[in-house]
Tab-separated table of C-alpha atoms and ligand atoms in Angstrom:
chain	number	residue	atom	x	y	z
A	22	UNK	CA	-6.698	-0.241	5.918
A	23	UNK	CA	-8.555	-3.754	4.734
A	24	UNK	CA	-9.436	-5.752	7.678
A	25	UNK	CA	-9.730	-9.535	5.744
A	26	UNK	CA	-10.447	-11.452	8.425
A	27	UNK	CA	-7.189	-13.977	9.288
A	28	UNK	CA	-8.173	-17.310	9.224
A	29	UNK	CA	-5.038	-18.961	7.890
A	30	UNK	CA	-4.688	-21.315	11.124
A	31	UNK	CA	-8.316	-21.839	11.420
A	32	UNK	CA	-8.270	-25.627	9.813
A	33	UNK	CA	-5.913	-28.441	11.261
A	34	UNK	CA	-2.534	-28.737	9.186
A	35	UNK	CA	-0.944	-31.120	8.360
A	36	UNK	CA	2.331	-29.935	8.680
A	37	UNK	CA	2.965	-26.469	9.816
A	38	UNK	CA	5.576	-24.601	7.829
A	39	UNK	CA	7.278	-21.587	9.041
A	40	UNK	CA	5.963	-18.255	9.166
A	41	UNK	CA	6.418	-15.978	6.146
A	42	UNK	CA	4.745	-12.479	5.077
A	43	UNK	CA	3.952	-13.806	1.951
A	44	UNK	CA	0.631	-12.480	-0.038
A	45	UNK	CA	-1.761	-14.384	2.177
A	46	UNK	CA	-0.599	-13.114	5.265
A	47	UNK	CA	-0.589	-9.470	3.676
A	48	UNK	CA	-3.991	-9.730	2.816
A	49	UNK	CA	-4.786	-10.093	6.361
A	50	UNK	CA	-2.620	-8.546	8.051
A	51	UNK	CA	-4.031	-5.479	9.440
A	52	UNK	CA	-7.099	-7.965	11.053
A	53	UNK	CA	-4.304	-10.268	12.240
A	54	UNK	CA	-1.624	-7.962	13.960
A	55	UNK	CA	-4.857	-5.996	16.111
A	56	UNK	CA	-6.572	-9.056	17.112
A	57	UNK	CA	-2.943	-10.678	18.436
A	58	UNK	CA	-0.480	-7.600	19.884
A	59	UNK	CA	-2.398	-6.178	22.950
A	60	UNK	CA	-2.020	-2.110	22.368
A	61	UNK	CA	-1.339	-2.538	19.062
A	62	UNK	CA	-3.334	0.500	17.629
A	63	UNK	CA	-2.498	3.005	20.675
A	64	UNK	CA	0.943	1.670	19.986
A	65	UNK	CA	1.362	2.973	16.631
A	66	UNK	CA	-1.277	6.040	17.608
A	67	UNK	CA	1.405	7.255	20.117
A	68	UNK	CA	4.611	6.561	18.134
A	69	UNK	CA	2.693	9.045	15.691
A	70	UNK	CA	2.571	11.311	19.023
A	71	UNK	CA	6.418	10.788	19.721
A	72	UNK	CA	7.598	11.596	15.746
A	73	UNK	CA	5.758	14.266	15.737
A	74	UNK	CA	7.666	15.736	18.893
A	75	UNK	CA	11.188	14.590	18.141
A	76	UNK	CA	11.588	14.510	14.288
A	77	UNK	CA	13.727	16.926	13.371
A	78	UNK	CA	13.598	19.491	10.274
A	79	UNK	CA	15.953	18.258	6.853
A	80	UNK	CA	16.390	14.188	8.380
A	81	UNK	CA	15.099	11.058	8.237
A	82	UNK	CA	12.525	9.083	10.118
A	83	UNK	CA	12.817	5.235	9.248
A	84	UNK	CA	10.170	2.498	9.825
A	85	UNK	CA	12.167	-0.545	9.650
A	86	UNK	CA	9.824	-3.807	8.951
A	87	UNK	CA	7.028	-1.490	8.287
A	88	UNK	CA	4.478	-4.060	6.373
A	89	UNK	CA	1.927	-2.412	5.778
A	90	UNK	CA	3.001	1.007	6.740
A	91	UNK	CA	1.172	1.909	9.802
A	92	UNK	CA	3.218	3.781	11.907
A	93	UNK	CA	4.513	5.510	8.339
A	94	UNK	CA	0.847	6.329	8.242
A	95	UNK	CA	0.886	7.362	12.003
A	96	UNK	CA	4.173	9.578	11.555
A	97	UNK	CA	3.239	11.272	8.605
A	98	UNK	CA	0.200	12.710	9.677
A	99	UNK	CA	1.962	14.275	13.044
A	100	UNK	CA	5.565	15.294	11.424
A	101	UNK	CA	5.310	19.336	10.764
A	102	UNK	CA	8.940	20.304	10.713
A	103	UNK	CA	10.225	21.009	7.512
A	104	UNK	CA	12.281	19.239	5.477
A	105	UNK	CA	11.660	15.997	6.988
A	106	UNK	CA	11.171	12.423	5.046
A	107	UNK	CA	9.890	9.179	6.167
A	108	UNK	CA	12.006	6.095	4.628
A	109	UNK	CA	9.949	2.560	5.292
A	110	UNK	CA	11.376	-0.673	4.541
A	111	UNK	CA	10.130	-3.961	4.736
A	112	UNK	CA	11.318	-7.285	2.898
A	113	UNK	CA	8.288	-8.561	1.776
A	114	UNK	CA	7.477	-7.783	-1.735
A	115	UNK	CA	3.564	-7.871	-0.803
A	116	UNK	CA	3.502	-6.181	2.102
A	117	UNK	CA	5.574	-2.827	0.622
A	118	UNK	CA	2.787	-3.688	-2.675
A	119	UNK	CA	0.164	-3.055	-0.714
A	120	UNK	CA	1.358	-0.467	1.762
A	121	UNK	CA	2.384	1.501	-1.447
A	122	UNK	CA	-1.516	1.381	-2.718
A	123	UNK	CA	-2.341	2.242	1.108
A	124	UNK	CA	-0.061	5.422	0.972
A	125	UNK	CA	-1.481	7.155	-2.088
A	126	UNK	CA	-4.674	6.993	-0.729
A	127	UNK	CA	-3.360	8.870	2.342
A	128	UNK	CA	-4.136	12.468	1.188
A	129	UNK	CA	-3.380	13.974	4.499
A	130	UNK	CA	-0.048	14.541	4.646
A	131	UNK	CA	2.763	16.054	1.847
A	132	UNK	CA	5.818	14.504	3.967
A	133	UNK	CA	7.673	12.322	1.656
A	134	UNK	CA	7.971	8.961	2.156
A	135	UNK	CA	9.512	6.111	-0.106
A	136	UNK	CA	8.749	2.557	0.546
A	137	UNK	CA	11.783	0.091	-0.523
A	138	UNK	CA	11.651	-3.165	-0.722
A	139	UNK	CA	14.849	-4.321	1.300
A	140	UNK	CA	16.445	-5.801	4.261
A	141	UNK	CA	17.025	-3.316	6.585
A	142	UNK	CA	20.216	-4.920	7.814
A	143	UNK	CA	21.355	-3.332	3.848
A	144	UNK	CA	19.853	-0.357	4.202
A	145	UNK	CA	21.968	3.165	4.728
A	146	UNK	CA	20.945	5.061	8.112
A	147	UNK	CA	21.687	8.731	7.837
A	148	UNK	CA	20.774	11.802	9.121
A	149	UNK	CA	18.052	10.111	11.111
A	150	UNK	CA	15.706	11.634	13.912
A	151	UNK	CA	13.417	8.934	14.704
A	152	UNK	CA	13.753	4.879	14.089
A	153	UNK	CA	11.285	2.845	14.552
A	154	UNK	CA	11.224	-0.961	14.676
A	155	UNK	CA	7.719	-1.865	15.521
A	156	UNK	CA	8.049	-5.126	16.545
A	157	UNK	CA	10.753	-5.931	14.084
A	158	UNK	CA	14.022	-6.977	15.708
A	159	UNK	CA	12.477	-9.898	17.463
A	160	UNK	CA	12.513	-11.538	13.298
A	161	UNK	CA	16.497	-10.794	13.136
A	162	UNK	CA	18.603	-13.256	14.270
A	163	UNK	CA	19.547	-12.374	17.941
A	164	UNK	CA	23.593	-12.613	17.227
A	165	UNK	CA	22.949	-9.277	14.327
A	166	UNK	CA	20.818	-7.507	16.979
A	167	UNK	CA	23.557	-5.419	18.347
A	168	UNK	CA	25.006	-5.273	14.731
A	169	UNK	CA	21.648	-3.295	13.793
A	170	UNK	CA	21.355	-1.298	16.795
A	171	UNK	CA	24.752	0.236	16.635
A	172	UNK	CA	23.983	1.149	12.841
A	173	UNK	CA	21.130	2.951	14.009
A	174	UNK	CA	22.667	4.464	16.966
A	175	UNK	CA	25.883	5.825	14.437
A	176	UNK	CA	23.133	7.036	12.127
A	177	UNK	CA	20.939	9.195	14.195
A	178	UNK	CA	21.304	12.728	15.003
A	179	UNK	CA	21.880	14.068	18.908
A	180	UNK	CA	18.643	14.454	19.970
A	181	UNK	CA	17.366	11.527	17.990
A	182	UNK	CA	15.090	8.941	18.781
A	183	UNK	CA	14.723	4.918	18.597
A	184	UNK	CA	11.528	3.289	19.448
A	185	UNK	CA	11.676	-0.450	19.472
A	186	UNK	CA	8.464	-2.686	20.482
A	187	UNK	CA	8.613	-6.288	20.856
A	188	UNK	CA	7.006	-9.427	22.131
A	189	UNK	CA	8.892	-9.739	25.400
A	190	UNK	CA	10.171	-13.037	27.501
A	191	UNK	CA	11.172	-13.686	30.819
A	192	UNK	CA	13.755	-15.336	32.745
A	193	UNK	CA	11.041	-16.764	35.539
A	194	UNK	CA	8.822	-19.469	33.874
A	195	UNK	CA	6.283	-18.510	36.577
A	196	UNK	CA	6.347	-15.025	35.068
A	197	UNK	CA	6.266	-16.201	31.386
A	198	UNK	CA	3.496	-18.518	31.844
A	199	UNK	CA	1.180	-15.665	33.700
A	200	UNK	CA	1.688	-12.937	30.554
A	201	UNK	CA	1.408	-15.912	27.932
A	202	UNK	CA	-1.820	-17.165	29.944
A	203	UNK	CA	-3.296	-13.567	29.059
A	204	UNK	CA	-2.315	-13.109	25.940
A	205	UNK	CA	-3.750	-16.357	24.719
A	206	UNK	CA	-6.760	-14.856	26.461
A	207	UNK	CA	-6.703	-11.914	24.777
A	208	UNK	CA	-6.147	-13.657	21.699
A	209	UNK	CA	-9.254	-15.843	22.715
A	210	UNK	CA	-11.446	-12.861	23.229
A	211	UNK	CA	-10.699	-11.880	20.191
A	212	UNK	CA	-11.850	-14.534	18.048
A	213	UNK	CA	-9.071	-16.812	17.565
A	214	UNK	CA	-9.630	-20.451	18.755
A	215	UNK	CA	-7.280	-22.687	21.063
A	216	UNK	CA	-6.248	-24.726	17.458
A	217	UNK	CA	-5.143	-20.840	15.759
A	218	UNK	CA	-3.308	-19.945	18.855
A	219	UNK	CA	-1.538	-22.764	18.565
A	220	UNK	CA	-0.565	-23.578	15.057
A	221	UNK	CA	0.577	-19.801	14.760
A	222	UNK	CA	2.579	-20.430	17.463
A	223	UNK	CA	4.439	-23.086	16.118
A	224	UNK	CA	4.651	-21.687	12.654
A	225	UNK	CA	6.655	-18.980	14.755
A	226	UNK	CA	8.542	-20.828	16.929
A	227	UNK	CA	12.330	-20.272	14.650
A	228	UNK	CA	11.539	-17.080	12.895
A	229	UNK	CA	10.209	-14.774	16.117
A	230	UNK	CA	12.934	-15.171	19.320
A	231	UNK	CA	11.718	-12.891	21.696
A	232	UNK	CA	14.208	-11.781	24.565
A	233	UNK	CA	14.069	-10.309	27.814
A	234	UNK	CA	13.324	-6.721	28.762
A	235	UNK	CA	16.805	-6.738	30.294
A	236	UNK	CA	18.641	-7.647	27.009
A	237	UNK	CA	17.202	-5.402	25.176
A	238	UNK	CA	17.935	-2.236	27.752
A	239	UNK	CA	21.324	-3.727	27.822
A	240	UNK	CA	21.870	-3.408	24.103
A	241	UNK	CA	20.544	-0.143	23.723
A	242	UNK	CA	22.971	1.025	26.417
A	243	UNK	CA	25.937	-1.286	24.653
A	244	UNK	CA	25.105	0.504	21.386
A	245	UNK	CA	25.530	3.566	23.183
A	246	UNK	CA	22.230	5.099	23.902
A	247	UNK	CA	22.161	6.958	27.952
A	248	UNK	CA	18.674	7.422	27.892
A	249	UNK	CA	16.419	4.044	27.832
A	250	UNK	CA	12.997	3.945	29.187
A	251	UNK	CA	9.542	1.344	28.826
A	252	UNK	CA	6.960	3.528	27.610
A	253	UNK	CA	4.503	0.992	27.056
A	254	UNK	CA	3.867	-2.833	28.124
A	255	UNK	CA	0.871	-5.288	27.939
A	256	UNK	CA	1.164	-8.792	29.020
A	257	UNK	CA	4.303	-10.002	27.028
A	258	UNK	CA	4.264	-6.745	24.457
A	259	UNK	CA	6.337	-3.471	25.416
A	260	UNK	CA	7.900	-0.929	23.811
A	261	UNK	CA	10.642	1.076	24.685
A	262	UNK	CA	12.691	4.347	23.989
A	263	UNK	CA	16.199	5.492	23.530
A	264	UNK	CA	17.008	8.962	22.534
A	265	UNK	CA	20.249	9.517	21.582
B	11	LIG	C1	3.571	-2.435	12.008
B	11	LIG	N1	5.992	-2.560	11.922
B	11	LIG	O1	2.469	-2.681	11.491
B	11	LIG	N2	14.232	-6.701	6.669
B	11	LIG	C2	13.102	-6.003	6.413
B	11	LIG	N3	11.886	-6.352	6.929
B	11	LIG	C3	11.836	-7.446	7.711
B	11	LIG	C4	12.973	-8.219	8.012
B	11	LIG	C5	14.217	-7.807	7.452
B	11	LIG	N4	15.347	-8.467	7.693
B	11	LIG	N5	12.614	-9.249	8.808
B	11	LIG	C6	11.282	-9.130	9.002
B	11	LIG	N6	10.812	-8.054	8.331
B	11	LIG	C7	4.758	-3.211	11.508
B	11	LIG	C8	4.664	-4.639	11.995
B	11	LIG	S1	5.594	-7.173	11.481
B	11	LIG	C9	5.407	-7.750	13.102
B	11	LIG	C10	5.891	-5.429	11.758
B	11	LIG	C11	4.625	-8.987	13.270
B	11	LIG	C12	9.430	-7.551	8.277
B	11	LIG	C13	8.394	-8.589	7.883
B	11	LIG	O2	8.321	-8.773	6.482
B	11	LIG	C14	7.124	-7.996	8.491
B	11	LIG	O3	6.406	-7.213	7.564
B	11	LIG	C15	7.628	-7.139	9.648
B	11	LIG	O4	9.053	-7.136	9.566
B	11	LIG	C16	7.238	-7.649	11.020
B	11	LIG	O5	3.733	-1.598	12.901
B	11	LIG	O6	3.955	-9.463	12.311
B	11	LIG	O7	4.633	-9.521	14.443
């Protein structure tokens, strides 16, 4: 992947508009997401690892909000069983134009994928073995989440897996403020000044609502999933399972 360095917060604004993945975000996205999700690349390394174990021959594996297609790329390259597709969807037109030109340079894998251009609250799920929503569902409106999560619960096969990562919050403010501390450190030691850091965060502030680890294990169980588990967490980033 390109890493363009992201500098889109770098100068003072005057006003700070909300967040979109329009084309200047694409362009540097794959610098931006590594340098601000701690875990980000063993995150996608090791949902690779999980497809590869629980996809299932003749289904689907979906990577809802994939952008650039990362954990497409991740999944393709460990999925042997037969039969087996990868469907990515994102909603930005220049993220899924990009990720397309990505993918056909990825020689080394033939599992099929198709890239749509779509909400995924439209799209069909079918016949699935593995979901993913890689830090997705925290940019859907909270009061759809459980909407979504059914959907994918009705559409996956027994045995079938969803992994869902997102920026996490947390009912103590003594406990949000200690995992935000360190992830604006992170952030810091990885380039981005105190003036970035913040202007991203208000340009985020209405279109990312992260919840609590506790919701989300709620909803999965709500939706109908009996097995829930936190396979990975860093500061205020985790990622969780549910196998159906
Ligand atoms: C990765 N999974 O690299 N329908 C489809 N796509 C959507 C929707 C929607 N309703 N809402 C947001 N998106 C990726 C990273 S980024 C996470 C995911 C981040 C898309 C949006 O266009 C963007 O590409 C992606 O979800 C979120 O593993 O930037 O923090």
């Amino acid at each position: 992947m390109t890493k363009k360095q992201d500098a889109i917060y770098a100068a003072p604004l005057n006003e700070i508009i909300d967040f979109h993945f329009d084309e200047r975000v694409t362009e540097v996205f794959a610098d931006m997401i590594q340098r601000s999700v701690p875990g980000y690349g063993m995150i996608i390394a090791n949902i690779g690892i999980m497809a590869g174990r629980y996809a299932q021959a003749k289904s689907h594996c979906y990577d809802l909000g994939c952008s650039l297609g990362a954990v497409t790329l991740a999944m393709r390259q460990r999925i042997v069983q037969p039969e087996c597709d990868i469907i990515a969807v994102d909603n930005s037109q220049a993220m899924i134009t990009r990720g397309r030109e990505l993918l056909a340079r990825d020689t080394t894998s033939t599992v099929l994928v198709t890239m749509l251009c779509a909400d995924l609250q439209d799209i069909d799920i079918a016949n699935a073995s593995v979901v993913v929503l890689n830090f997705t569902l925290q940019f859907i409106p909270p009061t759809r989440r459980l909407a979504l999560i059914r959907r994918i619960y009705a559409g996956l096969k027994p045995g079938g897996i969803l992994i869902l990562s997102e920026k996490i919050a947390f009912t103590s403010p003594e406990r949000g403020l200690f995992h935000e501390t360190l992830h604006h450190d992170f952030k810091r030691a990885n380039g981005y000044s105190d003036l970035e850091i913040s202007q991203k965060r208000t340009a985020l502030e209405k279109v990312m609502i992260p919840e609590t680890l506790a919701s989300h294990q709620q909803r999965l169980h709500a939706a109908g999933f009996d097995f829930v588990d936190i396979w990975f967490q860093c500061f205020n980033f985790a990622a969780l399972i549910a196998i159906k």
